[in-house]
Coordinates of C-alpha atoms in Angstrom, one line a residue:
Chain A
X1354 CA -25.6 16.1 3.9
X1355 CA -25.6 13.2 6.3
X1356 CA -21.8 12.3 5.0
X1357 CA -20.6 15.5 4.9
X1358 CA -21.6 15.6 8.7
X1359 CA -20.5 12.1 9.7
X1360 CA -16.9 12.7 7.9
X1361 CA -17.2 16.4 10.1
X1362 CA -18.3 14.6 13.3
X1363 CA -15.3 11.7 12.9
X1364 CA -12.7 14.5 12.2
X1365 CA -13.2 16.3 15.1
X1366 CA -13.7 13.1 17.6
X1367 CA -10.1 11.9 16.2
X1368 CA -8.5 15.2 16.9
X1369 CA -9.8 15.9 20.2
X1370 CA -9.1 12.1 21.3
X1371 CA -5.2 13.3 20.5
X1372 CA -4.5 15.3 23.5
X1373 CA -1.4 15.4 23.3
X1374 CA -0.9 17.0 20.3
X1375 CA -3.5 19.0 21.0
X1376 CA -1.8 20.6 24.2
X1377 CA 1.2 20.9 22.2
X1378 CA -0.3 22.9 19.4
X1379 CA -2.0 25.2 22.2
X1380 CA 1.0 25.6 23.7
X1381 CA 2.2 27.6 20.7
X1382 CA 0.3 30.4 20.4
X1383 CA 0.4 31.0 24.5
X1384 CA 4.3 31.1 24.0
X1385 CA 4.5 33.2 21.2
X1386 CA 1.9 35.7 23.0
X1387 CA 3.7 35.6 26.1
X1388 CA 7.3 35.6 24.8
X1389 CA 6.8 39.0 22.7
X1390 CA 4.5 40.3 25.8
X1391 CA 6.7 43.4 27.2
X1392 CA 8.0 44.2 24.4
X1393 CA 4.9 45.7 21.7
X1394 CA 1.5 44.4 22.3
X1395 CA 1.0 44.2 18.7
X1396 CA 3.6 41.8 18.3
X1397 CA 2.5 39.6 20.8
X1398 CA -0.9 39.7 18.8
X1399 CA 0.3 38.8 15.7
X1400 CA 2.2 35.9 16.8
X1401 CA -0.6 34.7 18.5
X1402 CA -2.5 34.9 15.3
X1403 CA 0.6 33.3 13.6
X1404 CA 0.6 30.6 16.3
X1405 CA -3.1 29.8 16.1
X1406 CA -2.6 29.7 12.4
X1407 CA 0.2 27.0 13.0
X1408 CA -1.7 24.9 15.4
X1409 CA -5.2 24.3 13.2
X1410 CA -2.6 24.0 9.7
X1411 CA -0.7 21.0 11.9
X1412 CA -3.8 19.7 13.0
X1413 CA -5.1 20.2 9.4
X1414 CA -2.0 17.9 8.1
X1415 CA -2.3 15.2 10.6
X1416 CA -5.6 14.7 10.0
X1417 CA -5.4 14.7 6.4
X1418 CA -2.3 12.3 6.7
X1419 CA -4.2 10.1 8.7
X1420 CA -7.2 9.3 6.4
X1421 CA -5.0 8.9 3.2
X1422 CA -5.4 4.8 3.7
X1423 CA -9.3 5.6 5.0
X1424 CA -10.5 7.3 2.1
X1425 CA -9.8 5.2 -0.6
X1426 CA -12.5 2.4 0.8
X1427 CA -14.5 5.2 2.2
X1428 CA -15.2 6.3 -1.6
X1429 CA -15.9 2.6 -2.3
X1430 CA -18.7 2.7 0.8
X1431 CA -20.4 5.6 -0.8
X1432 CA -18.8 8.8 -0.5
X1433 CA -18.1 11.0 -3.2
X1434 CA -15.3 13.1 -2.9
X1435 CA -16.5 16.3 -2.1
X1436 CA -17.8 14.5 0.9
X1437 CA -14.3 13.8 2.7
X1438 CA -12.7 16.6 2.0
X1439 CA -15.2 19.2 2.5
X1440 CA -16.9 16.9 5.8
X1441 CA -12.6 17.0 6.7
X1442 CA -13.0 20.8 6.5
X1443 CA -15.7 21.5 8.1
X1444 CA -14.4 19.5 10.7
X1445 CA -11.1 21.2 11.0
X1446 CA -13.2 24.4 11.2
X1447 CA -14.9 23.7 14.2
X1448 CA -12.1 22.2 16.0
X1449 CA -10.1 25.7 14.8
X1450 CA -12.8 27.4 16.2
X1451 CA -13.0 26.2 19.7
X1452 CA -9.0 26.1 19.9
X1453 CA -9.6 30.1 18.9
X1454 CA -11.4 30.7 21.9
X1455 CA -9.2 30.8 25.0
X1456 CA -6.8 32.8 22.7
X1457 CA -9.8 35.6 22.0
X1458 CA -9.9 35.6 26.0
X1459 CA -6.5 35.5 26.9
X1460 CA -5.9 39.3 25.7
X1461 CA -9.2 40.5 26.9
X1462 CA -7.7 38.9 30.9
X1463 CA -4.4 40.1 30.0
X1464 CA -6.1 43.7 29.9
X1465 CA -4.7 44.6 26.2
X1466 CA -6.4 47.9 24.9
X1467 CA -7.4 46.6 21.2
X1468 CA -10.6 46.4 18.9
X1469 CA -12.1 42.8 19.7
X1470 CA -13.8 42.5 17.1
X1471 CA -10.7 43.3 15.1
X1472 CA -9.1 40.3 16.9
X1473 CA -12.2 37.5 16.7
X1474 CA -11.9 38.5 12.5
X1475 CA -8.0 37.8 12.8
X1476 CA -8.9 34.6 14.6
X1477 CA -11.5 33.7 11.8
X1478 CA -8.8 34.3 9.2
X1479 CA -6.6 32.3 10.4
X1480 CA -8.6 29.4 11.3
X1481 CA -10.4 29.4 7.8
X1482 CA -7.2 29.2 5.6
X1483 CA -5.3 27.3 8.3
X1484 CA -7.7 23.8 7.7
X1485 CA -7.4 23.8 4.1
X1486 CA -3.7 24.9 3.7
X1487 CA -2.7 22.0 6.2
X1488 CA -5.1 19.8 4.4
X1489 CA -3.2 20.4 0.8
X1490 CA 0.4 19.9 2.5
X1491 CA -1.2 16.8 3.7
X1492 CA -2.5 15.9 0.4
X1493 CA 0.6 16.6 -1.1
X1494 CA 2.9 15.7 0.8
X1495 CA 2.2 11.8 2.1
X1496 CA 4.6 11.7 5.4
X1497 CA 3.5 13.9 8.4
X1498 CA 7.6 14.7 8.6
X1499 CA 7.7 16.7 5.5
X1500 CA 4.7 18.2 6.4
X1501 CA 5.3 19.4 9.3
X1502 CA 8.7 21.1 8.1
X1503 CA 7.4 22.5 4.8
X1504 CA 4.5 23.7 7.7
X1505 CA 7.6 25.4 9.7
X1506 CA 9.2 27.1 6.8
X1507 CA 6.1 28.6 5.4
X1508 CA 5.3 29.9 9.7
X1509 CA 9.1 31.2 9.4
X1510 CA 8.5 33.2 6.5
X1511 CA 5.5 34.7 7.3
X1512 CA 7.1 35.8 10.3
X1513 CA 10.6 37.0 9.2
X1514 CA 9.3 38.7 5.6
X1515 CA 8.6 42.5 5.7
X1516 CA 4.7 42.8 5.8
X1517 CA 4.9 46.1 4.0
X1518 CA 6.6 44.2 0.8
X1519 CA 5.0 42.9 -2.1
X1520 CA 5.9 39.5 -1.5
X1521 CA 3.7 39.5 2.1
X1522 CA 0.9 39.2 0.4
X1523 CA 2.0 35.9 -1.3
X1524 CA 1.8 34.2 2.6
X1525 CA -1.3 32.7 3.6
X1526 CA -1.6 34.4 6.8
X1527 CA -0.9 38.1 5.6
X1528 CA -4.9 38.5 6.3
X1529 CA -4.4 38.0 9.9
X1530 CA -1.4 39.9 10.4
X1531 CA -3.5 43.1 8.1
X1532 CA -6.6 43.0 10.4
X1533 CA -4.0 42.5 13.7
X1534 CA -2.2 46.0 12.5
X1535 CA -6.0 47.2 12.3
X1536 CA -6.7 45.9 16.0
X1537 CA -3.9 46.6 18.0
X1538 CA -2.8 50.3 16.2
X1539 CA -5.8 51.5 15.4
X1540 CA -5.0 52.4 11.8
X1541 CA -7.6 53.0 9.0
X1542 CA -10.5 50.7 8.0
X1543 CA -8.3 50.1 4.8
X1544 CA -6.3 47.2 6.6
X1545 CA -9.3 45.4 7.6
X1546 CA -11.0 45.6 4.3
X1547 CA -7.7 44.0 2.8
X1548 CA -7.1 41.7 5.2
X1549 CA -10.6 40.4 4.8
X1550 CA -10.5 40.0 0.9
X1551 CA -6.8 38.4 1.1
X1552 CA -8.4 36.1 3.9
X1553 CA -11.6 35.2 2.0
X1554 CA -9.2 34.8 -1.5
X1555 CA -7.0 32.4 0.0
X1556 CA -9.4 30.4 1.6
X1557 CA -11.4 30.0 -1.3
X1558 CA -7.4 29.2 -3.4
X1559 CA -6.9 26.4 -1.1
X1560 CA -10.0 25.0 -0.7
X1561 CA -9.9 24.8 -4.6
X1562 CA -6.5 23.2 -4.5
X1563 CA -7.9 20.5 -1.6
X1564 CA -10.8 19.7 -4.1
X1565 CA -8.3 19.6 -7.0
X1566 CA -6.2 17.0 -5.7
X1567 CA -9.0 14.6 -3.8
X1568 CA -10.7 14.9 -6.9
X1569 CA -8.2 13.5 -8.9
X1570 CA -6.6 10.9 -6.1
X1571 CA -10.3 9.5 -5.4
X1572 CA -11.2 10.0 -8.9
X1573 CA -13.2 7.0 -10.7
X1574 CA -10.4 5.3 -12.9
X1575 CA -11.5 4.7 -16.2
X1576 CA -10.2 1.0 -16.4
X1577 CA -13.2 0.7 -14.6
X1578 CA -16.6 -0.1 -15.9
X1579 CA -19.8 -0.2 -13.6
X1580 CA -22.0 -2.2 -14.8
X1581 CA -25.9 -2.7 -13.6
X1582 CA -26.5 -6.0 -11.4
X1583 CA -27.7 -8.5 -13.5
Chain B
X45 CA -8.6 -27.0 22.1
X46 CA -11.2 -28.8 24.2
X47 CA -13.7 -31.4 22.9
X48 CA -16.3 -28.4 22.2
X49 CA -13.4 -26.2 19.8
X50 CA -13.0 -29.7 17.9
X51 CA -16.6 -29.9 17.6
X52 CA -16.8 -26.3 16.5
X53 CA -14.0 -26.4 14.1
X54 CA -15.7 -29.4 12.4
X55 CA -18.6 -28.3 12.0
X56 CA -17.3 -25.4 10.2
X57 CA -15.1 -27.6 8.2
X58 CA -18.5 -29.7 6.9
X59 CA -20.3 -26.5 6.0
X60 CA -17.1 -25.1 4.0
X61 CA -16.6 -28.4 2.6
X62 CA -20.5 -28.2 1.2
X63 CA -21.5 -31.3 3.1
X64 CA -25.2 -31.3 2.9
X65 CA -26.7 -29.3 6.3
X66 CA -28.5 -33.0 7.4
X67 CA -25.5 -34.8 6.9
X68 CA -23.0 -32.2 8.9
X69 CA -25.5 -32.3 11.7
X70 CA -25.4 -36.6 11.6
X71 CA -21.8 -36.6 11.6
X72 CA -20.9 -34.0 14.4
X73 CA -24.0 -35.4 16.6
X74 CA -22.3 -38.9 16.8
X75 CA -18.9 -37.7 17.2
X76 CA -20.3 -35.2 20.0
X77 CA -21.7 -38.7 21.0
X78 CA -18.6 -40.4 20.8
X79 CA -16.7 -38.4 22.8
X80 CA -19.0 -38.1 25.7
X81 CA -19.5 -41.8 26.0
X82 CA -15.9 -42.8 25.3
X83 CA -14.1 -40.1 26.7
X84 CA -10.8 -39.0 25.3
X85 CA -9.1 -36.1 23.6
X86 CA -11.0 -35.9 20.4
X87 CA -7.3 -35.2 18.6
X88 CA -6.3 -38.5 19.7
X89 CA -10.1 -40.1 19.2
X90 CA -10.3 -38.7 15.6
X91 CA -7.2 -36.8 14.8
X92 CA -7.5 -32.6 13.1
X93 CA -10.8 -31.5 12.4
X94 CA -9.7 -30.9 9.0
X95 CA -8.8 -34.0 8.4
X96 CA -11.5 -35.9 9.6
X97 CA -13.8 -33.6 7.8
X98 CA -12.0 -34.1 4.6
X99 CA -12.5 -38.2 5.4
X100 CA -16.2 -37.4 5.9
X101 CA -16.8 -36.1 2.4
X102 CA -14.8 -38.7 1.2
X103 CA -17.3 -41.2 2.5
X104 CA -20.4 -39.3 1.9
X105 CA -19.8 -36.7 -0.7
X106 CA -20.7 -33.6 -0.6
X107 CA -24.3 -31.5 -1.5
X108 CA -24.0 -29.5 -5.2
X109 CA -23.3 -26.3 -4.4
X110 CA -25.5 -24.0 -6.1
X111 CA -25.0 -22.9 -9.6
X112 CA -22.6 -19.7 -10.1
X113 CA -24.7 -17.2 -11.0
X114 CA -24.3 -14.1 -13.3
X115 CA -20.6 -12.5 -13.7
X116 CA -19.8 -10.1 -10.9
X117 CA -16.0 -9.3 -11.9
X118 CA -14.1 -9.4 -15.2
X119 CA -11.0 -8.1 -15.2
X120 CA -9.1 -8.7 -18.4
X121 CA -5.8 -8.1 -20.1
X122 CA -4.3 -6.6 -16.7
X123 CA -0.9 -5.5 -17.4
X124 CA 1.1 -3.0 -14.9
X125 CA 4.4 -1.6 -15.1
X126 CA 6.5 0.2 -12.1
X127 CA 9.6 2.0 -14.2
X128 CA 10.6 -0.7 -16.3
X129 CA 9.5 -3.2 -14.4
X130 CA 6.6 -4.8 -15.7
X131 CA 4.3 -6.4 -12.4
X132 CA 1.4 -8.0 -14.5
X133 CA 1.1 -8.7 -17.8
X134 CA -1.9 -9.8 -19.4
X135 CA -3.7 -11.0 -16.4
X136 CA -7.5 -11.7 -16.7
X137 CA -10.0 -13.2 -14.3
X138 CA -13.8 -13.6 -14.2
X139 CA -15.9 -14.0 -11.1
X140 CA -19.5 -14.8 -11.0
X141 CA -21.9 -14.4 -8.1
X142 CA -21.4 -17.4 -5.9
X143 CA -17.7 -17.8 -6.6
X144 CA -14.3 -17.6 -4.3
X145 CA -11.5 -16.9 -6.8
X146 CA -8.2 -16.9 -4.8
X147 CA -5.2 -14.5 -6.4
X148 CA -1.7 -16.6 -5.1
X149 CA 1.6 -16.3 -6.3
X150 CA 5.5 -15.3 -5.4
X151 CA 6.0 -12.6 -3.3
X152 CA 6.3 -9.2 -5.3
X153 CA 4.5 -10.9 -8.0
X154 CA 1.5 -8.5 -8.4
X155 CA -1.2 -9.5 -6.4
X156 CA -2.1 -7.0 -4.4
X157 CA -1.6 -4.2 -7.6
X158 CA -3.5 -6.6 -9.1
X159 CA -6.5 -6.5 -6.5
X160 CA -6.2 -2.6 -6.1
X161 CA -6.7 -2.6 -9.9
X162 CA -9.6 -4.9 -9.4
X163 CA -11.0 -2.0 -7.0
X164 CA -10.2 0.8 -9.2
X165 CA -7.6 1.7 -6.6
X166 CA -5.4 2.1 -9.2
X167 CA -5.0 2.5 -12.6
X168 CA -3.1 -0.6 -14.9
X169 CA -1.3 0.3 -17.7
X170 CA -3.3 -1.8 -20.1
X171 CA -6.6 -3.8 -19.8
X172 CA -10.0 -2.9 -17.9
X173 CA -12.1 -4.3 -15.2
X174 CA -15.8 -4.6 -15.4
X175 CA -18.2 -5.0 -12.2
X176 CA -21.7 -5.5 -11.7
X177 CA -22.8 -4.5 -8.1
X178 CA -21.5 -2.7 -5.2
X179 CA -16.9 -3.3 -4.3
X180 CA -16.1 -3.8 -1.1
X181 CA -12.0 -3.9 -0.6
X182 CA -10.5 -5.0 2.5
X183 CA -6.9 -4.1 2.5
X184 CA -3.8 -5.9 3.7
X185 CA -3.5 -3.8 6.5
X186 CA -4.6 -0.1 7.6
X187 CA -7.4 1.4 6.2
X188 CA -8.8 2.1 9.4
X189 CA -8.8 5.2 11.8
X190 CA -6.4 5.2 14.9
X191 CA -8.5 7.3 17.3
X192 CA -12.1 5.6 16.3
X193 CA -14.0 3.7 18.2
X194 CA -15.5 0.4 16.3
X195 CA -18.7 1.6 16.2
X196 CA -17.6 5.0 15.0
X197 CA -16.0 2.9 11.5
X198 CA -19.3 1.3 11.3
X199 CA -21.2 4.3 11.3
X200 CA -18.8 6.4 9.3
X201 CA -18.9 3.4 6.5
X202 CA -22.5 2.7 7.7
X203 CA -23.8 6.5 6.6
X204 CA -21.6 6.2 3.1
X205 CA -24.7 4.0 1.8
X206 CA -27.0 6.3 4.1
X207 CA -27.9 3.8 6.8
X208 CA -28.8 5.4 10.0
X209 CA -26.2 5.2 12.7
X210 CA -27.9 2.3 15.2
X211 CA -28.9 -0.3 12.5
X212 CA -25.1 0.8 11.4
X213 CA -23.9 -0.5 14.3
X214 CA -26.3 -3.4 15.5
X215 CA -24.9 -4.2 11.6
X216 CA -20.8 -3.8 12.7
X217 CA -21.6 -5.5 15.5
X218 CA -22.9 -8.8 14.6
X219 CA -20.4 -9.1 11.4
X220 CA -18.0 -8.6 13.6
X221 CA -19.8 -11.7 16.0
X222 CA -19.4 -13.8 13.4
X223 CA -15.3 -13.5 13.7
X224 CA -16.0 -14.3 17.1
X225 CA -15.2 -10.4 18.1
X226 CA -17.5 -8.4 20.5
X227 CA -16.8 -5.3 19.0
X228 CA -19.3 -3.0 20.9
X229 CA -16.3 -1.5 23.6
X230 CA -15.0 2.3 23.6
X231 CA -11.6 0.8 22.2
X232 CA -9.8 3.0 19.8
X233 CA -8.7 1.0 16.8
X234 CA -5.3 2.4 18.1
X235 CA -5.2 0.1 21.1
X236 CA -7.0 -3.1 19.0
X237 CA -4.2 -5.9 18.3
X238 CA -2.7 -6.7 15.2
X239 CA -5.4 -9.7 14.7
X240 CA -8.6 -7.9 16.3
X241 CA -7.6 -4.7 13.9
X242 CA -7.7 -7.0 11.0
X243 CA -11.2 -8.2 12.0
X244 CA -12.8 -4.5 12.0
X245 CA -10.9 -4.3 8.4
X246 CA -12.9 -7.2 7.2
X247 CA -16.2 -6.2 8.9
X248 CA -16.2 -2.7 7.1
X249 CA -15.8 -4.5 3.8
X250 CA -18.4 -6.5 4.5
X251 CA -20.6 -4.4 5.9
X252 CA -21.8 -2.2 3.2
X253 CA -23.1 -6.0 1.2
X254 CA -21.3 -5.7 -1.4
X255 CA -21.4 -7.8 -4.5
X256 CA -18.0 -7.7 -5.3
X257 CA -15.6 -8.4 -2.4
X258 CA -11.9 -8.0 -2.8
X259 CA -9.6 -9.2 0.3
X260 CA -5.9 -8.9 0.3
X261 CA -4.7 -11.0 2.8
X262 CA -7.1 -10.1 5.4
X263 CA -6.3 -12.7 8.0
X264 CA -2.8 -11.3 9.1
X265 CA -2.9 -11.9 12.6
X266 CA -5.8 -14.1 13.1
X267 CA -5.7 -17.0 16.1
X268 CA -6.3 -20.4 14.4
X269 CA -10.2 -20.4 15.9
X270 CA -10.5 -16.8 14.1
X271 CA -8.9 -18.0 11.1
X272 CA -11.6 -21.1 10.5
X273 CA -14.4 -18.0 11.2
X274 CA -13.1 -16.3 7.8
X275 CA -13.4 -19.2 6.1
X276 CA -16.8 -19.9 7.7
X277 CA -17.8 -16.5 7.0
X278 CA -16.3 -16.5 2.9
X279 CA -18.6 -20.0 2.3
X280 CA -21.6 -18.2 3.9
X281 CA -21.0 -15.0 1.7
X282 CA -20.3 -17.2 -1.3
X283 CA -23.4 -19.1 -0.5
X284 CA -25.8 -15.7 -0.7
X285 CA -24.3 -15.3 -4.0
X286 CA -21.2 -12.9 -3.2
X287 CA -18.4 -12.7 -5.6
X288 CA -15.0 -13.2 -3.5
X289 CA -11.6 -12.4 -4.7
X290 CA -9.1 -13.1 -2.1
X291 CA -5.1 -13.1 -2.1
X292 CA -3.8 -15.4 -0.5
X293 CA -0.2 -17.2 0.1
X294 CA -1.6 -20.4 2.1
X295 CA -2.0 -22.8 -0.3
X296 CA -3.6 -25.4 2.0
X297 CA -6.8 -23.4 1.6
X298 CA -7.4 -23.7 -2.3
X299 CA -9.1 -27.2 -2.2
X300 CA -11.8 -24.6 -0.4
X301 CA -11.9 -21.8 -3.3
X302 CA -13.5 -22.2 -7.1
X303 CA -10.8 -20.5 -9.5
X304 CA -6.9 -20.1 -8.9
X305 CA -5.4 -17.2 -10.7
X306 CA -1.6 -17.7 -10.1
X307 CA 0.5 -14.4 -10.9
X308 CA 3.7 -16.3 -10.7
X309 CA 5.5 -14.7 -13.2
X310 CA 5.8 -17.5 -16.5
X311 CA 3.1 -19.1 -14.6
X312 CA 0.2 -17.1 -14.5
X313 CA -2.8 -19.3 -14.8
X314 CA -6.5 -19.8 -13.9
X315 CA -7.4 -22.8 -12.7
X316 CA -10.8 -23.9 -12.0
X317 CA -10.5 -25.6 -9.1
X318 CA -14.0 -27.1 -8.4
X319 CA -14.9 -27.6 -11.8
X320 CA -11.2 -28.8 -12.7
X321 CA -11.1 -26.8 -15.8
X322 CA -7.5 -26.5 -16.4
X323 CA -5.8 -24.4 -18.6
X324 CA -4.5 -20.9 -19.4
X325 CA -7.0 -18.0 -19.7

């Protein structure tokens, strides 16, 4: 438990010590809200939600990017791999979380008429698949350049593709966009319930994926024998 | 460097060199005698440290060093292919507690695959490795976090063998005094210099004791007083019966290292150096 935290504590003291990124990254979300402002409240809300999404999944990938060269002597120190990746998480988690607030209050000052709690659940949503799906690009992908673009195209089709469409709920922030349509217009309890399941599913999806591949990249190699000290 | 760097620098020369602790203390006493009385720039008195030194243990000899104990690392039958390109082939080495083995050889000729191979880094395409006791790795470069503190690397690596964060850090802290590196400020490893970022590298692979320590290159960047601290630091490891693989491309240094494993392709040997065991392995 002790790793898990350390690895959660280190995470979230490297991404806070990044300010600048970190402004940029908030700096999204305020935009998209603002931009889409006086034209439909419940498109501003859903690109918030969108651009929250964005900021923890960039976050996510620079993080993950950043301990590729750490993690390979951190397993050698002790760690098991379950330790980075899920201490990495949880880390992620908790940075998403705080970032999430100011953007819970901005509508709430901004004086929008919409079911809060409808908007804190979005904000969960996107927060909780947002670390892990950063954290597999990252783990995929080794430069923070591809990343970041396959980051922008996935952000670009979840915005542009027809939510009603089959295909929507192949995007990883579908979840958010359901409960923000269950927020902001009030419709039927059906939306949330969806949105909640799609939400939960694809967190769990990605979070398998992240273990997948740290399991096998920081796996013991089996050239290697350890024997007892004698 | 003033009378008291000589000084320093030879008296970490003797201890290298396995010149018995009496002795060492004799010789550097009456130089430090020497040079008080007569004066002088002791480069111009006695010449390089590490030359004098290596006239000391010509005249007196040097203490048995003790015996190598159990074997710590064997890595046999190594062989490693990128594409067609074969990197090693067939390359074996044992280690035993107690021992420096020093991987050298051609650029691009393997020895850094070879040491990640060694660490179960990654995987050869033939041959195994067998280790008794705890790896420690210290990479050629990164393998530390831009925006952490020191401290924060030793407790992160600190709480990976479940040592409590302060006697993690009094730890960090006085490995790292032994490179002649104060490492207790609230730099980020970001900010550190190329040298100074190298020392954190070694002191996390030290840190965690291990038995085994691999270190590829890990002096990049070192000053020359920094650079007779590793050396220092390897002998005193050696001594408590650590098993040290190191790459290396400075071939002045092997007279201070037990086995040579050269991965010069058409070359690749293993020399004993102390024990002058020639031959091919």
């Amino acid at each position: 438990m002790n790793r898990l935290v350390t690895v959660a504590e280190m995470t979230v003291r490297e991404l806070l010590r990044r300010r600048g990124v970190l402004l940029l990254l908030l700096l999204m979300p305020l935009t998209f809200y603002l931009i889409r402002r006086d034209a439909y409240l419940g498109q501003s809300v859903r690109s918030l939600l969108l651009g929250v999404g964005w900021a923890v999944s960039t976050a996510a990938l620079f993080a993950t990017t950043a301990a590729r060269e750490l993690e390979p002597r951190l397993r050698l120190a002790g760690y098991r791999p379950h330790h980075l990746y899920l201490g990495r998480m949880l880390g992620l988690w908790t940075v998403g979380l705080v970032i999430s607030v100011p953007f819970f209050l901005l509508p709430m000052i901004d004086g929008a008429d919409l079911r809060y709690g409808g908007l804190a659940a979005a904000l969960l949503c996107s927060v909780a698949v947002a670390a892990p799906f950063g954290m597999l690009i990252g783990a995929l992908l080794p430069r923070e350049l591809e990343g970041t673009l396959l980051l922008l195209t996935v952000v670009t089709v979840q915005m542009l593709i027809d939510p009603a469409g089959s295909g929507a709920r192949l995007t990883p922030f579908w979840s958010s966009r359901e409960i923000a349509t269950w927020t902001v217009d009030n419709t039927d309890q059906g939306y949330l319930s969806r949105g909640l399941l799609h939400g939960l599913a694809v967190t769990a999806l990605l979070a398998v994926g992240v273990a997948a591949v740290a399991s096998v990249r920081l796996r013991r190699r089996r050239h290697l024998r350890h024997l007892p000290v004698g | 460097m003033n009378a008291d760097d000589w000084l320093r620098t030879l008296t970490a020369e003797l201890h290298q060199r396995r010149v018995a602790a009496d002795a060492a203390r004799h010789v550097v006493a009456e130089a430090a005698t020497h040079l008080r009385e007569g004066g002088g720039d002791p480069w111009v008195v006695f010449g390089p440290p590490q030359q004098y030194a290596g006239a000391v243990v010509e005249s007196i000899g040097t203490a048995p060093g003790p015996r190598p104990g159990p074997v710590r690392l064997h890595a046999a039958g190594i062989t490693k292919r990128y594409g067609r390109r074969t990197v090693l082939r067939d390359a074996t080495l044992t280690v035993r507690a107690g021992q420096i083995a020093a991987v050298v050889g051609a650029n691009g000729c393997g020895k850094s695959t070879f040491l990640r191979i060694c660490a179960g880094l990654m995987s050869p395409d033939a041959g195994e490795v067998a280790v008794s006791g705890r790896l420690g790795y210290c990479p050629q470069s990164g393998g530390t976090a831009d925006f952490l503190l020191a401290d924060e690397h030793f407790v992160l690596v600190g709480a990976g063998q479940g040592v409590a964060r302060g006697p993690a850090r009094r730890a960090g802290r006085a490995a790292a005094r032994q490179l002649g590196w104060e490492a207790g400020g609230d730099v980020q490893a970001r900010h550190l210099s190329g040298g100074t970022r190298q020392k954190l590298n070694l002191t996390m692979s030290t840190l965690s004791a291990p038995d085994v320590l691999l270190l590829d290159e890990p002096y990049q960047g070192f000053d020359q007083g920094t650079y007779v601290n590793f050396w220092d630091q390897l002998s005193r490891l050696r001594d408590a019966g650590t098993a040290i693989v190191v790459v290396t491309h400075l071939l002045n240094q092997l007279d201070r290292v037990d086995i040579v494993l050269d991965l010069t392709p058409a070359r690749e040997t293993v020399r004993h150096a102390r024990d002058s065991q020639g031959g091919r392995q």
